[in-house]
Structure formats: C-alpha cells, structure tokens
Backbone as numpy.savetxt, mean C-alpha at the origin, in Angstrom:
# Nx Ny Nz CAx CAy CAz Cx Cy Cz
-16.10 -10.29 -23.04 -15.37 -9.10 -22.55 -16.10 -8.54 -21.34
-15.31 -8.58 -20.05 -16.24 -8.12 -18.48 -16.19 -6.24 -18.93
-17.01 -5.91 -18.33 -17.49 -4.44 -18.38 -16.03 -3.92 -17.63
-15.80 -2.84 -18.54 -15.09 -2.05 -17.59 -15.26 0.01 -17.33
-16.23 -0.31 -16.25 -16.65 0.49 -15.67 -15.14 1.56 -15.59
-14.32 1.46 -14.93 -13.12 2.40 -15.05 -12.93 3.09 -16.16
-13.36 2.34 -17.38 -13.14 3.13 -18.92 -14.31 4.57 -19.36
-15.32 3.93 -18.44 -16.38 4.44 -19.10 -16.44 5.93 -18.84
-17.66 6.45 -19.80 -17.24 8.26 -19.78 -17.71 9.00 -18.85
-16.76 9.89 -18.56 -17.33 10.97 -16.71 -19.14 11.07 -17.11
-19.01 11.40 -15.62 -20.66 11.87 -15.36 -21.02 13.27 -15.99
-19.43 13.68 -16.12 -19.60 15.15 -16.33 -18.91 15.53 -17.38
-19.49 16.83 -18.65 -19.03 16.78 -20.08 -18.70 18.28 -19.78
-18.18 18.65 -20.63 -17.36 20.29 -21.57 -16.85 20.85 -20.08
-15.50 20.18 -19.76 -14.98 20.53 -18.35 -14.24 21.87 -18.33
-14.09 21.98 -19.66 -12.74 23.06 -19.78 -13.82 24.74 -20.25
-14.69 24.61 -19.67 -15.80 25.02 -20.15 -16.19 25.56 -18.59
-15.62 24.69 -17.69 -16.22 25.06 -16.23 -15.61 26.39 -15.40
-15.85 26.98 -14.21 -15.36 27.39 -13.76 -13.97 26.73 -12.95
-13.07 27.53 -11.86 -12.28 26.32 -11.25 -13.00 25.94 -10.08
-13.88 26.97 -9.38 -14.84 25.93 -8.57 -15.75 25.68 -8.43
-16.32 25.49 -10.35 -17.02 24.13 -10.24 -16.19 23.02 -9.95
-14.90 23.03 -11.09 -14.07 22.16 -11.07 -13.75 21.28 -9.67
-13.42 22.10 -9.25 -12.56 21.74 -7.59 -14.22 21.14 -6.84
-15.66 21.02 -6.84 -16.17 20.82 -6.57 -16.74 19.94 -6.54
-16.84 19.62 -8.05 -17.22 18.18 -8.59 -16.09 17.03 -8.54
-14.72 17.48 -8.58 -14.01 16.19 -8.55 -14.28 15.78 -6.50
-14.23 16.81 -5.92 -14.51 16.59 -4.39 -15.77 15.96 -4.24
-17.05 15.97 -4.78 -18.08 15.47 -5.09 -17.56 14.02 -5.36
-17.24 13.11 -6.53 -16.37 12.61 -7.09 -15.62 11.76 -5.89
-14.89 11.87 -5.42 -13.51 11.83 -4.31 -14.71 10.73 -2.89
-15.61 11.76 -2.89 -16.58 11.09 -2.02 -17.00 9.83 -2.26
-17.20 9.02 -3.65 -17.36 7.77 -3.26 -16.47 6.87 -3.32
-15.34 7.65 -3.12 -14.06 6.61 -2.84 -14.36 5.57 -1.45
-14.63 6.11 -0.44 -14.61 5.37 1.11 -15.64 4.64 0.91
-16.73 4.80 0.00 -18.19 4.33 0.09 -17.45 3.11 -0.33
-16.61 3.24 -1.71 -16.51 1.59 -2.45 -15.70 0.86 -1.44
-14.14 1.79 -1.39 -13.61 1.01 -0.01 -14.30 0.24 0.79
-15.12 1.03 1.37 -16.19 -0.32 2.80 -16.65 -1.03 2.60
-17.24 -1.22 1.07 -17.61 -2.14 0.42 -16.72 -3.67 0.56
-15.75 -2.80 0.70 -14.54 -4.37 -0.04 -13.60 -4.45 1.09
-13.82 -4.57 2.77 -13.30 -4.15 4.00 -13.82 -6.22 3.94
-14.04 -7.16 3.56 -14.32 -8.76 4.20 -13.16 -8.82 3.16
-12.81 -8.42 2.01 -12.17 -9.06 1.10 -10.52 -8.48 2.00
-10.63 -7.37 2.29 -9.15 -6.57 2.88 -9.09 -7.38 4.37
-9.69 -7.74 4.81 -9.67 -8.25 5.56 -9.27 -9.87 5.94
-10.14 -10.29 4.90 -9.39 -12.14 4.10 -7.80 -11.83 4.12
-7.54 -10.75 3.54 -6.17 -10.73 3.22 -5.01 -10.54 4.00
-5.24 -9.61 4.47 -4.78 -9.02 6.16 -4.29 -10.12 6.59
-5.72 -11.13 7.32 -5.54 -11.88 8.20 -4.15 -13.39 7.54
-4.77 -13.35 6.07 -3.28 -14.44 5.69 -2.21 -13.71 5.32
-1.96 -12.74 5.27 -0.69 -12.07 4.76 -0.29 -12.15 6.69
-0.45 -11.87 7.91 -0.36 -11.58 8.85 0.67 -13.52 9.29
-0.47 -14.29 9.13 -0.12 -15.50 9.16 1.26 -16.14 8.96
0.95 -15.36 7.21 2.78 -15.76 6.78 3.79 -14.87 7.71
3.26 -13.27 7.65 5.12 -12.66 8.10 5.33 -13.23 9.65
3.90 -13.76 10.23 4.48 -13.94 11.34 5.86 -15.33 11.17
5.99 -16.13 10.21 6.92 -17.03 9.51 7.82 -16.52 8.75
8.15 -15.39 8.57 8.59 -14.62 7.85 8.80 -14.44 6.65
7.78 -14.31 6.05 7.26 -13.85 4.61 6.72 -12.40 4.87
6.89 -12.25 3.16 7.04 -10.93 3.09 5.83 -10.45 2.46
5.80 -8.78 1.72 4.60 -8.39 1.03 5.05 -7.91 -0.23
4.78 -8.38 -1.00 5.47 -7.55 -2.21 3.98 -6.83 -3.39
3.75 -5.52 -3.64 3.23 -5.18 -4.29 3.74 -4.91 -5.85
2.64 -5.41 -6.96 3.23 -5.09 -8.54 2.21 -4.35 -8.91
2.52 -3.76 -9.93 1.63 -3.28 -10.81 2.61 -1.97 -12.26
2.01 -1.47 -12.34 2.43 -0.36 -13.91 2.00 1.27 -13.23
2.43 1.82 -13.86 2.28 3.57 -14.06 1.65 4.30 -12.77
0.49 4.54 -12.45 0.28 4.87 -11.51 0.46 3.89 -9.89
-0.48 3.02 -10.75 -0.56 1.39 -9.19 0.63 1.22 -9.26
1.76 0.95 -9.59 2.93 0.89 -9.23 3.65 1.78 -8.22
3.36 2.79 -8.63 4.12 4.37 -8.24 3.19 3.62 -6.55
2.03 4.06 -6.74 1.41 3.95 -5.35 1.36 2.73 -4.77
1.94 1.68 -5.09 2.78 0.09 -4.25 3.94 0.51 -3.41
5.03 1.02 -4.31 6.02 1.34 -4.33 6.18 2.84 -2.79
5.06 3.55 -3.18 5.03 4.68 -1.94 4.41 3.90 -0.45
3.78 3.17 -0.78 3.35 2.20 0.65 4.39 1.58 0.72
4.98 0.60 0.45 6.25 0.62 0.89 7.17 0.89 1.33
7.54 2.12 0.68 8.54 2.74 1.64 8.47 3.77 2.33
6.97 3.81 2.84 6.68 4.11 4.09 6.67 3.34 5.47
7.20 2.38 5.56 7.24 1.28 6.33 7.96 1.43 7.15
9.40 1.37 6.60 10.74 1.33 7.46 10.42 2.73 8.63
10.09 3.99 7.93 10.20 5.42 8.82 8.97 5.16 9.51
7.88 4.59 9.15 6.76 4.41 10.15 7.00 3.48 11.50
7.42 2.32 10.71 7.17 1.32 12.02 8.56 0.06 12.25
9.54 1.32 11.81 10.65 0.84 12.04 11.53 -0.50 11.35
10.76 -0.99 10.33 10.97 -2.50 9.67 11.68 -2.34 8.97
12.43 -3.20 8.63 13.76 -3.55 7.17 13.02 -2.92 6.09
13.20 -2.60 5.00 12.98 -2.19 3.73 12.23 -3.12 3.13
12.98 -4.62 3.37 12.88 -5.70 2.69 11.47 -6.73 3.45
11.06 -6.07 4.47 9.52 -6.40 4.64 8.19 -6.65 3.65
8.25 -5.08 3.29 7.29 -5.05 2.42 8.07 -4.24 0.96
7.48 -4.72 -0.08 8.20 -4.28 -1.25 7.70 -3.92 -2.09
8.22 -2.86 -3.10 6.95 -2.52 -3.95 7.82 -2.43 -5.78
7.08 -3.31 -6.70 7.85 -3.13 -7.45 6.77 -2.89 -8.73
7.44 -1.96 -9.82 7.03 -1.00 -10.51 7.25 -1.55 -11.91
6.54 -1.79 -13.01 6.73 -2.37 -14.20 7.97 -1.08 -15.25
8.91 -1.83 -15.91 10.30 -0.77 -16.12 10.73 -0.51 -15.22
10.94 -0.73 -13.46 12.11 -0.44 -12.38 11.73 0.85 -12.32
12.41 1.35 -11.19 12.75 2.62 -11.10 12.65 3.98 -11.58
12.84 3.49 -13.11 12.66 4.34 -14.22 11.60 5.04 -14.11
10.98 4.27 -14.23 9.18 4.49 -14.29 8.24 5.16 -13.06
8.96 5.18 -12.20 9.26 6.05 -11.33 8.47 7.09 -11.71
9.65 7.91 -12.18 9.17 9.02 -12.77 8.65 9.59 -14.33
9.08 8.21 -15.17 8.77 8.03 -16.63 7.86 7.27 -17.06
7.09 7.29 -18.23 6.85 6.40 -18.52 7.64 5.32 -19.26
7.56 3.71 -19.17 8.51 2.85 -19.99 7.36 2.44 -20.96
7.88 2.66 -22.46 6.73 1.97 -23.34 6.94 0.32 -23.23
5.53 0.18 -23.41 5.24 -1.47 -23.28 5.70 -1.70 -22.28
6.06 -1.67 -20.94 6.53 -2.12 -20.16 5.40 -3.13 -19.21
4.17 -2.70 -19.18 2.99 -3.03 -18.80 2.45 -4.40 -19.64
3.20 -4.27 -20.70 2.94 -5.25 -21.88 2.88 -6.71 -21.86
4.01 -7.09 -20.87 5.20 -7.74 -20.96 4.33 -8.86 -19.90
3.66 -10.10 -20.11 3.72 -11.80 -19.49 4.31 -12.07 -18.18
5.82 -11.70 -18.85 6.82 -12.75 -18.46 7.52 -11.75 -17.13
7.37 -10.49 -17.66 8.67 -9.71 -16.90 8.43 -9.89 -14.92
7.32 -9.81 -14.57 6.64 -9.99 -13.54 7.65 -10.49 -12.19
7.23 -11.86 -12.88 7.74 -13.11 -12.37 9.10 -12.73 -12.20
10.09 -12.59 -13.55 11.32 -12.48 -13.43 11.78 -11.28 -12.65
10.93 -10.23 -11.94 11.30 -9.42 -11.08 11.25 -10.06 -9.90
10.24 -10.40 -9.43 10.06 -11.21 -8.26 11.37 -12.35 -7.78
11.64 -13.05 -8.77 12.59 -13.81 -8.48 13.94 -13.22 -8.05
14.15 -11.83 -8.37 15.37 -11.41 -7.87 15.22 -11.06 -6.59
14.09 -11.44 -6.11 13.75 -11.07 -4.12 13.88 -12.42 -4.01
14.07 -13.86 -4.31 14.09 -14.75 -3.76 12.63 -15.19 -3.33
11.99 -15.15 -4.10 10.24 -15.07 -3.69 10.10 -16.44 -3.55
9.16 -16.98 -2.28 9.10 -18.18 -1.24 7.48 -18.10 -0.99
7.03 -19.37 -0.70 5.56 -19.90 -0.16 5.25 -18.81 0.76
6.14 -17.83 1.74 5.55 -17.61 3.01 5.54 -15.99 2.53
5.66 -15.74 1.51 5.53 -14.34 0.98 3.75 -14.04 0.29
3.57 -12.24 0.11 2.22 -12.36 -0.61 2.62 -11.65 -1.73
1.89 -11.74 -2.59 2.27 -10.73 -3.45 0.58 -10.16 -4.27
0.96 -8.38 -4.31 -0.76 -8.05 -4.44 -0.60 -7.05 -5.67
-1.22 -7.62 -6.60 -1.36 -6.86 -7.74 -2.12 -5.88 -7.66
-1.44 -4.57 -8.37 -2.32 -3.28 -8.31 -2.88 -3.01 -9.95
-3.85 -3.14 -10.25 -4.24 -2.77 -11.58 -6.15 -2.11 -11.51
-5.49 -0.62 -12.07 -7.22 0.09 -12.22 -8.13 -0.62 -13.28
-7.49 -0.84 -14.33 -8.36 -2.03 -15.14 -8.57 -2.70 -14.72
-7.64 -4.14 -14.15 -7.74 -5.29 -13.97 -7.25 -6.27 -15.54
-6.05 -5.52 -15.89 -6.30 -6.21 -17.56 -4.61 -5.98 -17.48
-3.68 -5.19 -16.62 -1.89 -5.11 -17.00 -1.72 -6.30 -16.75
-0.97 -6.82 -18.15 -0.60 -7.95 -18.14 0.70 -8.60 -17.63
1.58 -7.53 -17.26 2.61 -7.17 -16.48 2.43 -7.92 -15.02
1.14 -7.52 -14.75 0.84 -8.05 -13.31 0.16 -9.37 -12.78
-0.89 -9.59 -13.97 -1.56 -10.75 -14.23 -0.73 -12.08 -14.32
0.17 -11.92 -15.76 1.18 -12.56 -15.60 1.82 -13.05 -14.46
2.36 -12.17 -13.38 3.32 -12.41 -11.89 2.51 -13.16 -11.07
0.59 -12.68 -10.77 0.14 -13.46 -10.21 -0.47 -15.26 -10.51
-0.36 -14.88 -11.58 -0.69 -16.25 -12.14 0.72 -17.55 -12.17
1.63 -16.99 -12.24 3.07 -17.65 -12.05 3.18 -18.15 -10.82
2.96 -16.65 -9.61 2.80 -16.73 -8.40 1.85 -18.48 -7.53
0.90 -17.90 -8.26 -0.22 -19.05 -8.04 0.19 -20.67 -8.02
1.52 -20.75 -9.02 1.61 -22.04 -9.77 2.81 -22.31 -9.19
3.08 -21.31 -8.12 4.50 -21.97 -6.70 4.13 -21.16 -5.50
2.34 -21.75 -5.34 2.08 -21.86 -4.22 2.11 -20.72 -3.62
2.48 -19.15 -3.74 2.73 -17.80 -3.00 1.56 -17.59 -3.13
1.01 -17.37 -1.80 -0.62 -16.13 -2.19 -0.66 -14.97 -2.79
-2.02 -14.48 -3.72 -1.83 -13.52 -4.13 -3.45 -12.90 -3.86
-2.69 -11.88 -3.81 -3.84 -10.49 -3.64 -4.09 -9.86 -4.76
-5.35 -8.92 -5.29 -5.41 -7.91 -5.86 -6.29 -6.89 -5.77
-5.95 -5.90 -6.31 -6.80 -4.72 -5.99 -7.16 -3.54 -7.53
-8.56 -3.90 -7.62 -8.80 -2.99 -8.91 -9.88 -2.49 -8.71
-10.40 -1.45 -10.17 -11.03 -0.58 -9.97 -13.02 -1.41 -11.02
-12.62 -2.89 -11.30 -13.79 -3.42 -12.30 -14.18 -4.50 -11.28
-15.53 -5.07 -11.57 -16.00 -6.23 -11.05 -15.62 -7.63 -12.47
-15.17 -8.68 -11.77 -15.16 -9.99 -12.48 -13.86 -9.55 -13.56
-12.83 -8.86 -13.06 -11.60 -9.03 -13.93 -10.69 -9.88 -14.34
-9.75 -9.78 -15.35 -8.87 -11.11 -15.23 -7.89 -10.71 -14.00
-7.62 -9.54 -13.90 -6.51 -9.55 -12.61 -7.30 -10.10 -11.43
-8.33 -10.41 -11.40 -9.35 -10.74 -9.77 -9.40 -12.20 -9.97
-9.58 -12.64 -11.07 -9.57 -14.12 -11.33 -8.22 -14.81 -11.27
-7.01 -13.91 -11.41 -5.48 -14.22 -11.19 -5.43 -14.32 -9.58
-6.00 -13.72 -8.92 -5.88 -13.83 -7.55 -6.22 -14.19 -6.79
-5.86 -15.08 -5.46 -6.39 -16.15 -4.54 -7.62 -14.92 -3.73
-6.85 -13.59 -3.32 -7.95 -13.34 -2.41 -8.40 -11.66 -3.36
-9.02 -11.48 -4.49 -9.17 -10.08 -4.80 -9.90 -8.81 -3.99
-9.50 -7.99 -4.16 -9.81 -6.62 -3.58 -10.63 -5.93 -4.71
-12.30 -5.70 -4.73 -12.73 -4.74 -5.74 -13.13 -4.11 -5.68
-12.72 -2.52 -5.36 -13.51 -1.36 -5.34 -13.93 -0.65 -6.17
-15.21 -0.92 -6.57 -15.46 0.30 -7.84 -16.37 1.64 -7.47
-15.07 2.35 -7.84 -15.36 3.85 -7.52 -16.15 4.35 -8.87
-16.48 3.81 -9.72 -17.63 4.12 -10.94 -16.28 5.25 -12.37
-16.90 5.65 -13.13 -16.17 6.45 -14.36 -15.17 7.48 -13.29
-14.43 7.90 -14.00 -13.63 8.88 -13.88 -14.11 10.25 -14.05
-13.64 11.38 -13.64 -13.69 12.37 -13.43 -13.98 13.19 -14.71
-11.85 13.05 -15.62 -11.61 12.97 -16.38 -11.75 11.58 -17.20
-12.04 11.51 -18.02 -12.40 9.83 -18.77 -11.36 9.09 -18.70
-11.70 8.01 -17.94 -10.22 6.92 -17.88 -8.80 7.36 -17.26
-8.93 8.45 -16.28 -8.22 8.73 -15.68 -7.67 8.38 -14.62
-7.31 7.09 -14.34 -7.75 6.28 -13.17 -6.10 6.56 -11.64
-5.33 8.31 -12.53 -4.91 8.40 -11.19 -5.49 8.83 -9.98
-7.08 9.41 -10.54 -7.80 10.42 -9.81 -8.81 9.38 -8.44
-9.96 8.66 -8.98 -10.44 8.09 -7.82 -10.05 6.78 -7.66
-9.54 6.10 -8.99 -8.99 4.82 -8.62 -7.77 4.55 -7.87
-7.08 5.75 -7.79 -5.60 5.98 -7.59 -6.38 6.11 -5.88
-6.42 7.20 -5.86 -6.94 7.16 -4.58 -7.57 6.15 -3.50
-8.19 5.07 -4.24 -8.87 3.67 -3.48 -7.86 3.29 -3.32
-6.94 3.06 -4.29 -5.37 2.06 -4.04 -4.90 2.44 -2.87
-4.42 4.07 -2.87 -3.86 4.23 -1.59 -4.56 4.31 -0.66
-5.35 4.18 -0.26 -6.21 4.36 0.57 -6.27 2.82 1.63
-6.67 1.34 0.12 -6.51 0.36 0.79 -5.09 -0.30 1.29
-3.78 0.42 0.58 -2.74 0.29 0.64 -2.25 0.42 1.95
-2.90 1.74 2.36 -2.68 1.79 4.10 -3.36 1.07 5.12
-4.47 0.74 4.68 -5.21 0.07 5.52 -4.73 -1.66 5.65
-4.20 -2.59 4.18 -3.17 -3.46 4.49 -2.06 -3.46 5.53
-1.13 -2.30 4.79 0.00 -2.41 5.53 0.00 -2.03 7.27
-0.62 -0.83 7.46 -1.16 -0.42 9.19 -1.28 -1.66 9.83
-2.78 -2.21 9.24 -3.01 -3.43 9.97 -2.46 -4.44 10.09
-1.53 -4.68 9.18 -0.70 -5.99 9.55 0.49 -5.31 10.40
1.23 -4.11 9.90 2.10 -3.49 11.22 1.39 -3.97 12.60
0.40 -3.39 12.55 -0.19 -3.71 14.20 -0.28 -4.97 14.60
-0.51 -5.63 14.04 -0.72 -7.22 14.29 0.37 -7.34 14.81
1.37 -6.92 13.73 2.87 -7.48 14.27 3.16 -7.38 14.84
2.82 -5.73 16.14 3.34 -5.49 17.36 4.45 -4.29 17.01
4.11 -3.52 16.17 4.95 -2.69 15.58 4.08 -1.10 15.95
3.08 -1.28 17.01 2.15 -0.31 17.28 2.29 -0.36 19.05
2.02 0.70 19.93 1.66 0.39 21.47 0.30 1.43 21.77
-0.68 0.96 22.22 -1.74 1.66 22.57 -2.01 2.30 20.58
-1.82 3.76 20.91 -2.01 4.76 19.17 -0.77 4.89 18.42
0.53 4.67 19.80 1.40 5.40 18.75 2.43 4.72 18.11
3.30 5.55 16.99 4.63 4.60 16.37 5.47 4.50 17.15
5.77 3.14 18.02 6.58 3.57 19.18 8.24 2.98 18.09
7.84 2.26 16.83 9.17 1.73 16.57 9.82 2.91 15.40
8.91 4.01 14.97 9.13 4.92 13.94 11.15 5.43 13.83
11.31 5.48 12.80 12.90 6.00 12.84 12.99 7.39 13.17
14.21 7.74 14.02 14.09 8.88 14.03 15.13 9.86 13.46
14.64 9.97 12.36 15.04 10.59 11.16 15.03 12.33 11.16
14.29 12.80 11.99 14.51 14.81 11.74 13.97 14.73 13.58
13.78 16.02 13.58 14.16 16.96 14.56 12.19 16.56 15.19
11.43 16.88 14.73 10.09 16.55 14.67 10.16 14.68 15.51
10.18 14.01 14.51 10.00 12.58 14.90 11.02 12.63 16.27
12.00 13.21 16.84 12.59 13.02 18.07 11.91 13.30 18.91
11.02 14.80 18.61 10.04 15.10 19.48 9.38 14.55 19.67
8.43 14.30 18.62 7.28 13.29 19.18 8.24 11.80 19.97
8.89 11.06 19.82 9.27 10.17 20.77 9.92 10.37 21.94
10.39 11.87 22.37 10.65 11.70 23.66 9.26 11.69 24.38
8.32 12.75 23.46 7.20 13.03 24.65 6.49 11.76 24.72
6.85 10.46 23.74 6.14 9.42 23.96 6.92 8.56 25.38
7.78 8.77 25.41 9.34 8.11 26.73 8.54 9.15 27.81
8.31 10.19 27.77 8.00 10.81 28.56 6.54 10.68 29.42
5.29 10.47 28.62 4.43 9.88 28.52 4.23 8.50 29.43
5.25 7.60 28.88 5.37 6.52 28.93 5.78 5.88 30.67
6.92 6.45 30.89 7.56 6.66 31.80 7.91 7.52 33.40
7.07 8.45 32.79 6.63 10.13 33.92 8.70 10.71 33.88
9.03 10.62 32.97 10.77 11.09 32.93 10.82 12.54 32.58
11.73 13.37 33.14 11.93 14.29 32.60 11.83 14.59 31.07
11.64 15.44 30.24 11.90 15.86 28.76 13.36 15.33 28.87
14.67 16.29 29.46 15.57 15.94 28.37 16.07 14.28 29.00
15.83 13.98 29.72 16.22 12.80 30.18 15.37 11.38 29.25
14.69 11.74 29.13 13.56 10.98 28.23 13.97 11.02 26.76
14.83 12.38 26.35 15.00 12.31 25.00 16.74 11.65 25.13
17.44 11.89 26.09 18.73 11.16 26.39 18.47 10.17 25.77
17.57 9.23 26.74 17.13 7.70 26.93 16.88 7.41 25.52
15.82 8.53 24.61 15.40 7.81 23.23 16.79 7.53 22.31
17.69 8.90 22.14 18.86 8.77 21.45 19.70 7.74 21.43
19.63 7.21 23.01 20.81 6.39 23.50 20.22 4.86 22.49
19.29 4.26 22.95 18.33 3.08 22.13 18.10 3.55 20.87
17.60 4.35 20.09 17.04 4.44 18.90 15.71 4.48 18.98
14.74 4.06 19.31 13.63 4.17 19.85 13.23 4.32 20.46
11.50 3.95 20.39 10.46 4.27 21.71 10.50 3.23 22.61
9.95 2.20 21.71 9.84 0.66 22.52 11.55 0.29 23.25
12.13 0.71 22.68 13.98 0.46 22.88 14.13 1.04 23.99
14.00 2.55 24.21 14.17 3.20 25.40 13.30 2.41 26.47
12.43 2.41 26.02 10.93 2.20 27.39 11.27 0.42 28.01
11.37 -0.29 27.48 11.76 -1.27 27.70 13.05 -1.52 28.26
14.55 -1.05 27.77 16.03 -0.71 28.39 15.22 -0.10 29.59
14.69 0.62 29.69 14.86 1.55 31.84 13.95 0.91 32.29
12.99 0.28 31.42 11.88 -0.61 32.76 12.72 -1.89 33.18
13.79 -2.28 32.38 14.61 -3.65 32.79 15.73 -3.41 33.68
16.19 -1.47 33.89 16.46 -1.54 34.46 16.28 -0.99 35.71
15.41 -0.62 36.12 14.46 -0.04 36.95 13.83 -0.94 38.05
C-alpha cells in the first residue's frame, strides 16, 4: 500500500477552537506551498505540454477525467477555452464521473465504477491523436484509472495529475504529474490545497498549449469571444493598439470580423 500523504492528519488540531484569523491565516500559510510543489513538477508539465501540443497540431484533442472535485475542476478548464482563446468546445473536454449531475451533486459510487470511464470517452469518438489526463487527489478513483489504463491499450496518451508520490493513477499514466502539497488543512480535504494544484496546473496545460497553437499575439487574447460589453472593450483597444485606428472605427472593424486577429488581419489585407 503507497503512502498517501493527501490522507494524512492537518498540521493543525482543535480548529473550531481558533479564532477566524487564525483561521484565515493558517490555511493562507497552507495555500503557500501550493506553487512550491507545482515547480516541483514543471519537467513532468512540461513532457506533457510538449506531446499533447504535437498531437492537436494533427488534430487531437484534450480530454480531462476524474470524480467530485478533480472533475468539477477538468470540466472548469475546459470551458474556459472557447471564451478565452476562441476554440470549438470540442478542443478540449472535460468529463466528470455521473455527467453533469455531479456537477453540482454528488453521484454515489460513481467514482466506483472500472468500466464507466472508457465508455464515456467513447461517446467523443476518442482516437490515437487525442490526450486524455486524469485528475485524482488520491491517485486511487477508479473511475479514472480504469479510462487511463483502457486508454493506454488503444494507444491514446495519457496524463495525470495527483496529490501522492508512486500512485496507481501515476502508474496508469504514460506521462504523470505529482504535486504533493503535503496533509490537508482540514483532514483529507483535498478541495482545499490539492484542488488548488489541479487548477493551477490545469491552466498552465491548457495556456501553454493555446499559445503554441497560435491562439495568443505578443500578451494578449487576440482570438477571445466577444461575449459582454467589457471583452469588446478590451478588443477594440487591442485593433486599436494594433493598428493606430480610431476607437470607434477599430471597434466597427472588431464587430464586423468577430475578432482581434480577424479584424487586424481583414484591414492589413486590405490596406
């Protein structure tokens, strides 16, 4: 049985006992060696990056699994994608043990389940040139283990990302991700700093392969949707920026294309 450090008991005892800022102090205390473990595990995020990058440039995709929390936070990197950097939905994907549901519920046993994994995956049409990256704070949902190990045995790369050293979810996976952020706050609470590493490396995947892709110019989102009143702004003043154009002529230009790169490119072709 590998140690699992994620289980083990806070540093800190009789919480309800504390003030609220001790409270608010020590989990911020706490919170702090999130980036420490992260950097730790920046060759392994990086292994991954660079072959997940490989495939979409072939067009494969990213699909994240996992249960209860790591799910929820697959599922929110994901569909941050499309409004960030302008991509299909169906780029990167994030899927959640019980669907949807689970979302916002818990599904009993749903985490339980071998088989179910796989049989989600297959309703994306899952192919060699896709990745798929298991999210588990244990390293032990079998929900996910299961998918990558299936994964493995038709050739799809797989990623993972947990909160133990020498797990079975790390041993399920071609390239693992292991950050250990040490016990929990609250004991075994692993939405608090483990949750936090997830998202944390979650962005740092997806960003960097956006950029690779060319879905970035210089700093900014030049392909972002423009969805409210805010994101228009910021892209005219990027047309504007870009171009030396008037404001409203610049925001004309963005409306007319849909974008940054759309506008800026349409008047330099015709210019």
């Amino acid at each position: 049985m590998f140690d699992k450090i994620s289980e083990k008991p806070s540093l800190y005892d009789n919480l309800e006992q504390k003030s609220v800022g001790e409270l608010l102090h020590d989990i911020n205390n706490e919170d702090k060696k999130v980036a420490i473990a992260v950097e730790k595990a920046i060759p392994q995020i990086e292994k991954l990056v660079t072959a997940i990058v490989e495939r979409m440039r072939r067009g494969g995709r990213i699909f994240y699994m996992g249960a209860g929390t790591s799910g929820r936070l697959g599922v929110l990197d994901a569909s941050e994608i499309p409004p960030t950097f302008g991509m299909d939905p169906g780029w990167v994907v994030g899927i959640i043990a019980g669907g949807d549901y689970a979302l916002r519920h818990p599904v009993e046993n749903a985490e339980d389940d071998t088989k179910q994994g796989w049989l989600d995956l297959q309703e994306f049409g899952i192919n060699d040139k896709d990745t798929v990256i298991g999210i588990a704070a244990s390293g032990t949902t079998p929900y996910v283990i299961g998918a990558l190990e299936e994964c493995r045995r038709h050739g799809i790369l797989t990623g993972s990302i947990c909160s133990n050293p020498d797990s079975p979810l790390s041993a399920a996976a071609d390239i693992p991700i292991e950050m250990v952020v040490g016990p929990e706050y609250v004991t075994g609470s692993s939405r608090m700093k483990s949750g936090t590493g997830q998202k944390m490396i979650c962005n740092m995947i997806t960003t960097s392969v956006m950029i690779q892709m060319g879905r970035v110019k210089g700093n900014k989102m030049v392909n972002m949707q423009l969805s409210n009143a805010k994101l228009v702004d910021r892209g005219t003043r990027m047309v504007v920026e870009e171009l030396g154009l008037p404001y409203d002529e610049a925001r004309r230009l963005l409306l007319l294309h849909g974008s940054v790169k759309k506008a800026v490119d349409a008047y330099r072709n015709n210019h």
